Amino acid sequence: MHKYEKIEKIGEGTYGTVFKAKNLETMEIVALKRVRLDQDDEGVPSSALREICLLKELKHRNIVRLHDVLHSERNMTLVFEYCDQDLKKYFDTCGGVIDQQVVKSFMYQMLKGLQFCHNHNILHRDLKPQNLLINKNGELKLADFGLARSFGIPVRCYSAEVVTLWYRPPDVLFGAKLYSTSIDTWSAGCIFAEMTNAGAPLFPGNDVDDQLKKIFKLLGTPTEQSWPGLTKLPDYKPFPPYPPNSMWYHVVPQLSAEGRDLLAQLIIVNPNKRMLADEALQHQYFADFAT
Ligand code: AMP
């Protein structure tokens, strides 16, 4: 730990406190994430440690680099590449107006990062604007990849605040335990809509019921026919049969027709029909986009 000098606290994350710090050997600025472990647990579970060390090999320009993993008996500190701000803070600074070309660039980079991780069989499971980090030169990077697998899908934050459900797909809200890459593409769709609206969330639910209701009111309540296996999900409960809202695209007035088509395929209620990151990157929406 003597290798790093803390500069300031940046925030309270899902897993612990985040600090801006300097590597005293290289003078590089980094982000230190101190992961809080349960008092009664026996320190860092070896399975978590093994998995996290694997994440050090995950090197891609749209993934926040994990430089180092430091651990003692009682705690663990992850040393990450430092980024200037997150997407949530970016929304706060754009005053309700966002350039749709910037949205396209961010969306492309988010999907590139997702594609890379999914190709390495790593899911994020808790994608949200707070863990999309942005650099001064417009680079977007996904943070906290793979952590949910090691520590469990977050229910509460370090600060005991309940984590947001806004980006969770209906299958997870109904208690599905077999996660696939479709969990992340749903979140990517919700974030896409939020970006085009300069920070207004698509489904800002207050609790699980309200979250599902908001989703079904826009996209229609699924049935065993539209989603075989739905009623067998652990926490399944019936909802009123809302029809899909044929004017749903009114919620994203700034989005082009191609953009709307991409969004519609990312937020398909049945996870088996949802678009994958690979396919999304081939979508017509990106046809005029030079990287
Ligand atoms: P998180 O645990 O990722 O939710 O982190 C909490 C907050 O700390 C985020 O909303 C970011 O603003 C900030 N943060 C996390 N990781 C980094 C990083 N690598 N560089 C800069 N800020 C970060």
Coordinates of C-alpha atoms and ligand atoms in Angstrom, one line a residue:
M1 CA 0.0 0.0 0.0
H2 CA 3.0 2.3 0.5
K3 CA 3.3 2.4 -3.2
Y4 CA 0.2 4.5 -3.5
E5 CA -0.5 8.0 -2.0
K6 CA -4.1 8.8 -1.6
I7 CA -5.1 12.2 -3.1
E8 CA -8.8 12.4 -2.4
K9 CA -12.0 10.4 -2.0
I10 CA -13.9 10.1 -5.3
G11 CA -17.0 8.3 -4.2
E12 CA -18.8 5.5 -2.5
G13 CA -19.3 2.6 -4.9
T14 CA -21.2 -0.6 -4.8
Y15 CA -18.3 -2.5 -3.2
G16 CA -16.5 0.1 -1.2
T17 CA -14.9 3.5 -1.1
V18 CA -13.1 4.8 -4.2
F19 CA -10.0 7.1 -3.9
K20 CA -7.9 9.0 -6.4
A21 CA -4.3 8.2 -5.7
K22 CA -0.8 8.4 -7.1
N23 CA 1.6 5.5 -7.8
L24 CA 4.8 6.8 -6.2
E25 CA 7.0 4.6 -8.3
T26 CA 5.6 5.7 -11.7
M27 CA 3.7 8.9 -10.7
E28 CA 0.7 7.5 -12.5
I29 CA -2.7 8.6 -11.2
V30 CA -4.9 5.7 -10.4
A31 CA -8.3 4.9 -8.7
L32 CA -8.1 2.7 -5.6
K33 CA -11.2 0.8 -4.8
R34 CA -11.2 -0.6 -1.3
V35 CA -13.6 -3.5 -1.1
R36 CA -15.3 -3.9 2.2
L37 CA -15.6 -7.4 3.4
D38 CA -18.2 -8.7 5.8
Q39 CA -17.0 -8.5 9.4
D40 CA -17.9 -12.1 10.2
D41 CA -16.5 -13.5 7.0
E42 CA -13.0 -15.0 6.8
G43 CA -11.4 -12.3 4.7
V44 CA -11.3 -12.5 0.9
P45 CA -12.9 -15.7 -0.4
S46 CA -10.2 -17.5 -2.5
S47 CA -12.7 -18.0 -5.3
A48 CA -13.2 -14.2 -5.5
L49 CA -9.5 -13.6 -5.4
R50 CA -8.9 -16.0 -8.2
E51 CA -11.6 -14.5 -10.4
I52 CA -10.5 -11.0 -9.8
C53 CA -6.9 -11.8 -10.7
L54 CA -8.2 -13.1 -14.0
L55 CA -9.7 -9.7 -14.7
K56 CA -6.2 -8.2 -14.8
E57 CA -5.8 -10.0 -18.1
L58 CA -9.0 -8.3 -19.5
K59 CA -7.3 -5.6 -21.6
H60 CA -9.4 -3.5 -24.0
R61 CA -9.6 0.3 -24.6
N62 CA -13.3 0.3 -23.6
I63 CA -12.7 -1.5 -20.3
V64 CA -11.3 0.2 -17.2
R65 CA -7.9 -1.5 -16.7
L66 CA -7.4 -3.3 -13.5
H67 CA -3.7 -2.7 -12.8
D68 CA -3.3 -4.5 -9.5
V69 CA -5.0 -6.4 -6.7
L70 CA -3.7 -5.8 -3.2
H71 CA -5.0 -7.8 -0.3
S72 CA -4.4 -8.4 3.3
E73 CA -6.2 -10.7 5.7
R74 CA -9.2 -8.4 6.1
N75 CA -9.4 -6.3 3.0
M76 CA -8.7 -6.0 -0.6
T77 CA -7.9 -3.0 -2.7
L78 CA -8.3 -2.9 -6.5
V79 CA -6.0 -0.5 -8.4
F80 CA -7.7 0.8 -11.5
E81 CA -6.8 3.1 -14.4
Y82 CA -8.1 6.6 -13.4
C83 CA -10.9 8.2 -15.5
D84 CA -12.1 11.8 -15.3
Q85 CA -15.8 11.3 -14.8
D86 CA -18.7 8.9 -15.1
L87 CA -21.7 9.1 -17.4
K88 CA -24.0 10.2 -14.6
K89 CA -21.9 13.2 -13.8
Y90 CA -21.5 13.9 -17.6
F91 CA -25.4 14.1 -17.8
D92 CA -25.3 16.6 -14.9
T93 CA -23.0 18.9 -16.9
C94 CA -24.8 18.7 -20.2
G95 CA -27.9 20.7 -19.1
G96 CA -30.5 18.5 -20.8
V97 CA -28.9 18.7 -24.2
I98 CA -26.7 16.1 -25.8
D99 CA -25.2 15.8 -29.3
Q100 CA -26.7 12.6 -30.9
Q101 CA -23.3 11.9 -32.5
V102 CA -21.8 11.7 -29.0
V103 CA -24.6 9.3 -28.1
K104 CA -23.7 7.1 -31.0
S105 CA -20.0 7.2 -30.1
F106 CA -20.7 6.3 -26.5
M107 CA -23.1 3.6 -27.5
Y108 CA -20.6 2.1 -29.9
Q109 CA -17.8 2.1 -27.3
M110 CA -20.1 0.6 -24.7
L111 CA -21.1 -2.2 -27.1
K112 CA -17.4 -2.8 -28.0
G113 CA -16.5 -3.2 -24.3
L114 CA -19.4 -5.5 -23.8
Q115 CA -18.6 -7.6 -26.9
F116 CA -15.0 -8.1 -25.7
C117 CA -16.1 -9.2 -22.2
H118 CA -18.9 -11.4 -23.5
N119 CA -16.4 -13.1 -25.9
H120 CA -14.3 -13.9 -22.8
N121 CA -17.4 -15.2 -21.0
I122 CA -17.5 -12.4 -18.5
L123 CA -20.7 -10.7 -17.6
H124 CA -21.1 -7.3 -16.0
R125 CA -24.6 -7.8 -14.4
D126 CA -24.8 -4.3 -12.9
L127 CA -24.2 -1.9 -15.8
K128 CA -25.4 1.6 -15.1
P129 CA -24.3 5.2 -15.9
Q130 CA -22.2 5.4 -12.7
N131 CA -20.0 2.6 -13.9
L132 CA -19.5 4.0 -17.4
L133 CA -16.4 6.2 -17.1
I134 CA -15.5 8.9 -19.5
N135 CA -12.2 10.5 -20.3
K136 CA -11.5 14.0 -21.5
N137 CA -10.9 12.7 -25.0
G138 CA -14.3 11.2 -25.3
E139 CA -13.3 7.6 -24.5
L140 CA -15.9 5.6 -22.7
K141 CA -14.8 2.6 -20.5
L142 CA -16.8 0.1 -18.6
A143 CA -15.9 -0.2 -14.9
D144 CA -16.6 -3.0 -12.4
F145 CA -16.7 -5.8 -14.9
G146 CA -16.7 -9.2 -13.4
L147 CA -17.1 -8.0 -9.8
A148 CA -20.7 -9.1 -9.5
R149 CA -19.6 -12.7 -10.2
S150 CA -17.0 -12.6 -7.4
F151 CA -19.1 -10.7 -4.8
G152 CA -22.7 -11.6 -5.8
I153 CA -25.1 -9.4 -7.7
P154 CA -25.4 -6.2 -5.7
V155 CA -28.5 -5.6 -3.6
R156 CA -27.1 -3.0 -1.3
C157 CA -24.3 -0.5 -1.8
Y158 CA -21.3 -0.1 0.6
S159 CA -23.2 2.8 2.1
A160 CA -26.2 0.5 2.7
E161 CA -28.2 2.3 0.0
V162 CA -30.3 0.0 -2.1
V163 CA -28.8 -0.3 -5.5
T164 CA -30.8 0.9 -8.5
L165 CA -33.1 -1.5 -10.3
W166 CA -33.5 0.8 -13.3
Y167 CA -31.2 -1.2 -15.6
R168 CA -32.2 -4.7 -14.5
P169 CA -34.0 -6.9 -17.1
P170 CA -37.4 -8.5 -16.4
D171 CA -35.9 -12.0 -16.2
V172 CA -33.6 -10.9 -13.3
L173 CA -36.4 -9.0 -11.6
F174 CA -38.4 -12.3 -11.7
G175 CA -35.5 -14.0 -9.9
A176 CA -33.8 -15.8 -12.9
K177 CA -30.5 -17.2 -11.7
L178 CA -29.1 -18.4 -15.0
Y179 CA -27.6 -15.2 -16.2
S180 CA -26.5 -14.8 -19.8
T181 CA -25.0 -12.0 -21.8
S182 CA -28.6 -10.7 -22.4
I183 CA -28.6 -9.3 -18.9
D184 CA -26.0 -6.7 -20.0
T185 CA -27.6 -5.9 -23.4
W186 CA -30.9 -5.0 -21.7
S187 CA -28.9 -2.5 -19.4
A188 CA -27.1 -1.2 -22.5
G189 CA -30.6 -0.5 -24.1
C190 CA -31.8 1.3 -21.1
I191 CA -28.6 3.4 -21.0
F192 CA -28.9 4.1 -24.7
A193 CA -32.4 5.6 -24.2
E194 CA -31.2 7.6 -21.2
M195 CA -28.3 9.0 -23.2
T196 CA -30.5 10.1 -26.1
N197 CA -32.6 11.9 -23.6
A198 CA -29.6 13.5 -22.0
G199 CA -30.0 11.7 -18.7
A200 CA -33.7 11.0 -18.2
P201 CA -33.9 7.3 -17.2
L202 CA -36.1 5.0 -19.3
F203 CA -37.6 2.9 -16.5
P204 CA -37.1 4.7 -13.1
G205 CA -38.9 2.1 -10.9
N206 CA -39.1 2.5 -7.1
D207 CA -39.2 -1.2 -6.3
V208 CA -39.3 -4.5 -8.1
D209 CA -43.1 -4.4 -8.8
D210 CA -43.0 -0.8 -9.9
Q211 CA -39.9 -1.6 -12.1
L212 CA -41.7 -4.5 -13.9
K213 CA -44.9 -2.4 -14.3
K214 CA -43.0 0.4 -15.9
I215 CA -41.4 -2.0 -18.4
F216 CA -44.6 -3.9 -19.2
K217 CA -46.6 -0.7 -19.7
L218 CA -44.3 0.3 -22.5
L219 CA -43.4 -3.0 -24.0
G220 CA -46.4 -5.1 -23.2
T221 CA -46.9 -7.8 -20.5
P222 CA -45.2 -11.0 -21.5
T223 CA -47.1 -14.3 -21.6
E224 CA -46.0 -18.0 -21.6
Q225 CA -46.5 -17.8 -25.4
S226 CA -44.3 -14.8 -26.0
W227 CA -41.7 -16.0 -23.4
P228 CA -41.8 -19.8 -22.8
G229 CA -40.7 -20.6 -19.2
L230 CA -41.7 -17.2 -17.9
T231 CA -44.2 -18.5 -15.3
K232 CA -41.6 -20.9 -13.9
L233 CA -39.2 -18.2 -12.9
P234 CA -38.6 -18.2 -9.1
D235 CA -40.2 -14.9 -8.3
Y236 CA -42.7 -14.8 -11.1
K237 CA -46.1 -13.2 -10.4
P238 CA -48.8 -12.2 -12.8
F239 CA -49.2 -8.6 -13.9
P240 CA -52.1 -6.9 -15.6
P241 CA -52.1 -7.7 -19.4
Y242 CA -50.8 -4.3 -20.7
P243 CA -50.7 -4.2 -24.5
P244 CA -47.4 -3.0 -26.0
N245 CA -47.5 0.8 -26.5
S246 CA -47.4 1.3 -30.3
M247 CA -46.2 4.9 -29.7
W248 CA -43.4 3.7 -27.4
Y249 CA -40.8 5.6 -29.5
H250 CA -42.2 8.8 -28.3
V251 CA -40.1 8.2 -25.2
V252 CA -37.0 8.7 -27.3
P253 CA -37.9 11.7 -29.6
Q254 CA -34.3 12.6 -30.5
L255 CA -33.5 9.1 -31.8
S256 CA -33.4 8.3 -35.5
A257 CA -35.4 5.5 -37.0
E258 CA -32.3 3.2 -37.1
G259 CA -31.6 4.1 -33.5
R260 CA -35.1 3.2 -32.4
D261 CA -34.9 -0.1 -34.2
L262 CA -31.7 -0.9 -32.4
L263 CA -33.2 0.2 -29.0
A264 CA -36.3 -2.0 -29.7
Q265 CA -34.1 -5.1 -30.1
L266 CA -32.0 -4.5 -27.0
I267 CA -35.0 -4.1 -24.7
I268 CA -36.9 -7.2 -25.8
V269 CA -38.6 -8.6 -22.7
N270 CA -37.9 -12.2 -23.5
P271 CA -34.1 -12.6 -22.8
N272 CA -33.8 -15.3 -25.5
K273 CA -34.9 -12.9 -28.2
R274 CA -32.8 -10.0 -27.1
M275 CA -30.0 -8.8 -29.4
L276 CA -26.4 -9.6 -28.5
A277 CA -23.5 -7.1 -28.5
D278 CA -22.0 -8.6 -31.6
E279 CA -25.2 -8.2 -33.6
A280 CA -25.8 -4.7 -32.2
L281 CA -22.5 -3.5 -33.5
Q282 CA -23.5 -4.6 -37.0
H283 CA -26.7 -2.6 -36.8
Q284 CA -27.6 0.0 -39.5
Y285 CA -27.6 2.7 -36.8
F286 CA -23.8 2.6 -36.9
A287 CA -23.6 2.5 -40.7
D288 CA -22.5 6.2 -40.9
F289 CA -20.2 5.9 -38.0
A290 CA -16.4 6.1 -38.5
T291 CA -14.4 4.9 -35.5
Ligands
AMP1 P1 -18.3 2.4 -8.4 O1 -17.9 1.4 -7.3 O2 -17.8 2.0 -9.7 O3 -19.8 2.6 -8.4 O4 -17.6 3.7 -8.0 C1 -18.2 4.8 -7.4 C2 -17.8 6.1 -8.1 O5 -16.4 6.3 -8.0 C3 -18.2 6.1 -9.5 O6 -19.5 6.7 -9.8 C4 -17.1 6.9 -10.2 O7 -17.5 8.3 -10.3 C5 -15.9 6.8 -9.3 N1 -14.9 5.8 -9.9 C6 -15.0 4.5 -9.9 N2 -14.0 4.0 -10.6 C7 -13.2 5.0 -11.0 C8 -12.1 5.2 -11.8 N3 -11.4 4.1 -12.3 N4 -11.6 6.4 -12.1 C9 -12.3 7.5 -11.7 N5 -13.4 7.4 -10.9 C10 -13.9 6.2 -10.6

